[in-house]
């Protein structure tokens, strides 16, 4: 007689055998659609949100006013980065580090003027490590300290160390700091303001160390797009829009930078705010190669994948480790979306960029729907640090559908629509993504739609992010002769043949939304809420 446990073991063994067969091609080889080589696009995980969360961490907040930038910079230290139990570099993103720079934000540089040894250094642009926060690097020259720091970050599996700086420095000072980064192997600077009159750092690094990627910004006049408190607007354009206060500076910066960050956005409506900023930039720069900068969409990997952009991930998995009035308080990460439990989204995005590297704002074409979706929500002191919107309803909008280098997706819905984005990447792959919505009675939800995209090349991988009712992929020719339809969670090491579970008719492939949910999260971590993220590949 077979016991209950024996039956379970037997069924599990049979299931594994079936999966192994299904994941093999005709020669018996297992299929892996994801390259082993780490991504080369300059994405980074940044310490800033963790720094803020560490203020008064470990219980109930006793002084809300002490949750501020000055105190956040004091939380950045060797211990918070490297301690074995909960260090940010040693414990975060264990499945994705090789695709990401680890960027240290405000607070890593010396805070004492007398310790800045290079003429022209600025308080936040000295590139000299604070010896009190990082005593392990205090007894060597500044450039060697950076090298040792970078080496230790890399020993934890990360792509490398990135540096936060702010201010305007002379050409002579910039040359010294670029040389230091070259010595240390540092390949990313986040320049969080300044330097955009003459772009000394950019011009110099292009000559002596082009491997160094620089990020410049113009700022955004706050974490919300303007007129956010007007309930009667049909759209809420950003400061980057035509005639906006940051339009001309943005267009200038994009000509002299590697990366342009669309800048900080308040957490509840972060996707809506960021998508509108992205739209306002892309519609002005499309098809013009002089706009060489790649857009960084902050911490929205689905939108970035769907639009060929970069991510500055700041989310972290810590939750209910600091409370205010008995509830978790995090002015940078908050709300029902529970970004703290969506770390797999970041790791999947990094792997997608191995397949399809992000591309500049001036590359190719751009199209958007002629109408916006409007999200709105009443804000409290727990939702954001931006006090101006406490006690008020905030309105933000973005185009319902956006596309680069391909026709706009067709979206068929009953009820609310998701945001839908799609792109054909310059190296061939296609990506489609959906994002959720916000309304007063539901702070974060995922409407499902039938989405149809047109793909010119059936041999190319297709990235799929988000939730769908069904996804229809149209190709230019009939799909007769297709032997396999491979699908793989971007966190998995093997693909699965899903041909028997999809509908193929003439030149169209239809994938049920529930199958996308199943495959796209199959390799996720237990308890992680991330949306699906997978890659699809047809084989004849």
CSV table of N, CA, C and O in Angstrom, one decimal, residues 442-489:
chain,number,residue,atom,x,y,z
A,442,UNK,N,-9.1,52.6,-3.8
A,442,UNK,CA,-8.1,51.5,-4.0
A,442,UNK,C,-6.8,52.1,-4.3
A,442,UNK,O,-6.5,52.5,-5.5
A,443,UNK,N,-5.9,52.1,-3.4
A,443,UNK,CA,-4.6,52.8,-3.5
A,443,UNK,C,-3.7,52.2,-4.5
A,443,UNK,O,-2.8,52.9,-5.0
A,444,UNK,N,-3.9,50.9,-4.8
A,444,UNK,CA,-3.1,50.3,-5.9
A,444,UNK,C,-3.8,49.1,-6.4
A,444,UNK,O,-4.1,48.2,-5.6
A,445,UNK,N,-4.1,49.0,-7.7
A,445,UNK,CA,-4.7,47.8,-8.3
A,445,UNK,C,-4.3,47.7,-9.7
A,445,UNK,O,-3.8,48.6,-10.3
A,446,UNK,N,-4.5,46.4,-10.2
A,446,UNK,CA,-4.0,46.1,-11.5
A,446,UNK,C,-5.2,45.7,-12.4
A,446,UNK,O,-5.6,44.6,-12.5
A,447,UNK,N,-5.7,46.7,-13.2
A,447,UNK,CA,-6.7,46.4,-14.2
A,447,UNK,C,-6.2,45.4,-15.2
A,447,UNK,O,-5.0,45.6,-15.6
A,448,UNK,N,-7.0,44.5,-15.7
A,448,UNK,CA,-6.5,43.6,-16.8
A,448,UNK,C,-7.2,43.9,-18.1
A,448,UNK,O,-8.4,44.2,-18.1
A,449,UNK,N,-6.4,43.9,-19.2
A,449,UNK,CA,-7.0,44.2,-20.5
A,449,UNK,C,-6.5,43.2,-21.5
A,449,UNK,O,-5.5,42.5,-21.3
A,450,UNK,N,-7.2,43.1,-22.6
A,450,UNK,CA,-6.7,42.4,-23.8
A,450,UNK,C,-5.8,43.3,-24.5
A,450,UNK,O,-6.2,44.4,-25.0
A,451,UNK,N,-4.5,43.0,-24.6
A,451,UNK,CA,-3.5,43.8,-25.2
A,451,UNK,C,-3.0,43.2,-26.5
A,451,UNK,O,-2.6,42.0,-26.4
A,452,UNK,N,-3.0,43.9,-27.6
A,452,UNK,CA,-2.4,43.3,-28.8
A,452,UNK,C,-1.2,44.2,-29.3
A,452,UNK,O,-1.3,45.4,-29.3
A,453,UNK,N,-0.1,43.5,-29.5
A,453,UNK,CA,1.1,44.2,-30.0
A,453,UNK,C,1.5,43.6,-31.4
A,453,UNK,O,1.2,42.4,-31.7
A,454,UNK,N,2.1,44.4,-32.2
A,454,UNK,CA,2.6,44.0,-33.5
A,454,UNK,C,4.1,43.8,-33.5
A,454,UNK,O,4.8,44.8,-33.1
A,455,UNK,N,4.6,42.7,-33.7
A,455,UNK,CA,6.0,42.4,-33.7
A,455,UNK,C,6.5,42.0,-35.1
A,455,UNK,O,6.0,41.1,-35.8
A,456,UNK,N,7.5,42.7,-35.6
A,456,UNK,CA,8.0,42.6,-37.0
A,456,UNK,C,8.8,41.3,-37.2
A,456,UNK,O,8.8,40.7,-38.3
A,457,UNK,N,9.5,40.9,-36.2
A,457,UNK,CA,10.5,39.8,-36.4
A,457,UNK,C,10.2,38.7,-35.4
A,457,UNK,O,10.4,38.8,-34.2
A,458,UNK,N,9.7,37.5,-35.9
A,458,UNK,CA,9.2,36.4,-35.0
A,458,UNK,C,10.4,35.7,-34.4
A,458,UNK,O,10.2,34.8,-33.6
A,459,UNK,N,11.6,36.0,-34.8
A,459,UNK,CA,12.8,35.3,-34.3
A,459,UNK,C,13.3,36.0,-33.0
A,459,UNK,O,14.2,35.4,-32.3
A,460,UNK,N,12.8,37.2,-32.7
A,460,UNK,CA,13.3,37.9,-31.6
A,460,UNK,C,12.6,37.6,-30.3
A,460,UNK,O,11.4,37.2,-30.3
A,461,UNK,N,13.3,37.7,-29.1
A,461,UNK,CA,12.7,37.5,-27.8
A,461,UNK,C,11.6,38.6,-27.6
A,461,UNK,O,11.8,39.7,-28.1
A,462,UNK,N,10.6,38.2,-26.8
A,462,UNK,CA,9.6,39.2,-26.4
A,462,UNK,C,9.6,39.2,-24.9
A,462,UNK,O,9.3,38.2,-24.2
A,463,UNK,N,9.8,40.4,-24.3
A,463,UNK,CA,9.7,40.5,-22.8
A,463,UNK,C,8.3,40.9,-22.5
A,463,UNK,O,7.6,41.7,-23.1
A,464,UNK,N,7.7,40.3,-21.4
A,464,UNK,CA,6.3,40.5,-21.0
A,464,UNK,C,6.4,40.8,-19.5
A,464,UNK,O,6.8,40.0,-18.7
A,465,UNK,N,5.9,42.0,-19.1
A,465,UNK,CA,5.8,42.4,-17.7
A,465,UNK,C,4.4,42.9,-17.4
A,465,UNK,O,3.8,43.5,-18.2
A,466,UNK,N,4.0,42.5,-16.2
A,466,UNK,CA,2.7,43.0,-15.7
A,466,UNK,C,1.6,42.0,-15.8
A,466,UNK,O,1.8,40.8,-16.1
A,467,UNK,N,0.3,42.4,-15.6
A,467,UNK,CA,-0.9,41.6,-15.6
A,467,UNK,C,-1.7,41.9,-16.8
A,467,UNK,O,-1.9,43.0,-17.3
A,468,UNK,N,-2.4,40.8,-17.4
A,468,UNK,CA,-3.2,40.9,-18.6
A,468,UNK,C,-4.4,40.0,-18.4
A,468,UNK,O,-4.4,39.0,-17.7
A,469,UNK,N,-5.5,40.4,-19.2
A,469,UNK,CA,-6.5,39.4,-19.4
A,469,UNK,C,-6.0,38.4,-20.4
A,469,UNK,O,-6.1,37.2,-20.2
A,470,UNK,N,-5.5,38.9,-21.5
A,470,UNK,CA,-4.8,38.1,-22.5
A,470,UNK,C,-3.9,39.0,-23.3
A,470,UNK,O,-4.1,40.2,-23.5
A,471,UNK,N,-2.8,38.4,-23.8
A,471,UNK,CA,-1.9,39.2,-24.7
A,471,UNK,C,-1.9,38.5,-26.0
A,471,UNK,O,-1.6,37.3,-26.2
A,472,UNK,N,-2.1,39.3,-27.1
A,472,UNK,CA,-2.1,38.9,-28.4
A,472,UNK,C,-0.9,39.5,-29.1
A,472,UNK,O,-0.7,40.7,-29.1
A,473,UNK,N,-0.1,38.6,-29.7
A,473,UNK,CA,1.1,39.0,-30.5
A,473,UNK,C,0.9,38.7,-31.9
A,473,UNK,O,0.7,37.6,-32.3
A,474,UNK,N,0.9,39.8,-32.7
A,474,UNK,CA,0.7,39.7,-34.2
A,474,UNK,C,2.1,39.7,-34.9
A,474,UNK,O,2.9,40.6,-34.6
A,475,UNK,N,2.3,38.8,-35.8
A,475,UNK,CA,3.5,38.7,-36.6
A,475,UNK,C,3.2,39.0,-38.1
A,475,UNK,O,2.1,38.9,-38.5
A,476,UNK,N,4.2,39.4,-38.9
A,476,UNK,CA,3.9,39.7,-40.3
A,476,UNK,C,3.6,38.5,-41.1
A,476,UNK,O,3.0,38.7,-42.2
A,477,UNK,N,4.0,37.3,-40.7
A,477,UNK,CA,3.7,36.1,-41.5
A,477,UNK,C,3.0,35.1,-40.7
A,477,UNK,O,3.1,35.1,-39.4
A,478,UNK,N,2.4,34.1,-41.3
A,478,UNK,CA,1.8,33.0,-40.6
A,478,UNK,C,2.8,32.2,-39.7
A,478,UNK,O,4.0,32.1,-40.1
A,479,UNK,N,2.3,31.7,-38.6
A,479,UNK,CA,3.2,31.0,-37.7
A,479,UNK,C,3.3,29.5,-37.9
A,479,UNK,O,3.6,28.7,-37.0
A,480,UNK,N,2.9,29.1,-39.1
A,480,UNK,CA,3.0,27.6,-39.5
A,480,UNK,C,4.5,27.1,-39.3
A,480,UNK,O,5.4,27.8,-39.6
A,481,UNK,N,4.6,26.0,-38.7
A,481,UNK,CA,5.9,25.4,-38.6
A,481,UNK,C,6.6,25.7,-37.2
A,481,UNK,O,7.7,25.3,-37.0
A,482,UNK,N,5.9,26.4,-36.4
A,482,UNK,CA,6.5,26.7,-35.0
A,482,UNK,C,6.4,25.4,-34.2
A,482,UNK,O,5.4,24.9,-34.0
A,483,UNK,N,7.6,25.0,-33.8
A,483,UNK,CA,7.6,23.8,-33.0
A,483,UNK,C,7.5,24.0,-31.5
A,483,UNK,O,6.9,23.2,-30.8
A,484,UNK,N,8.1,25.1,-31.0
A,484,UNK,CA,8.1,25.4,-29.6
A,484,UNK,C,7.8,26.9,-29.3
A,484,UNK,O,8.2,27.8,-30.1
A,485,UNK,N,7.1,27.1,-28.3
A,485,UNK,CA,6.9,28.5,-27.7
A,485,UNK,C,7.5,28.5,-26.3
A,485,UNK,O,6.9,28.0,-25.4
A,486,UNK,N,8.7,29.0,-26.3
A,486,UNK,CA,9.5,28.9,-25.0
A,486,UNK,C,9.1,30.2,-24.2
A,486,UNK,O,9.1,31.3,-24.7
A,487,UNK,N,8.9,29.9,-22.9
A,487,UNK,CA,8.6,31.0,-21.9
A,487,UNK,C,9.4,30.8,-20.7
A,487,UNK,O,9.6,29.6,-20.2
A,488,UNK,N,10.0,31.8,-20.1
A,488,UNK,CA,10.9,31.7,-19.0
A,488,UNK,C,10.7,32.9,-18.0
A,488,UNK,O,10.9,34.0,-18.5
A,489,UNK,N,10.4,32.6,-16.8
A,489,UNK,CA,10.5,33.6,-15.7
A,489,UNK,C,11.9,34.2,-15.8
A,489,UNK,O,12.9,33.4,-15.9
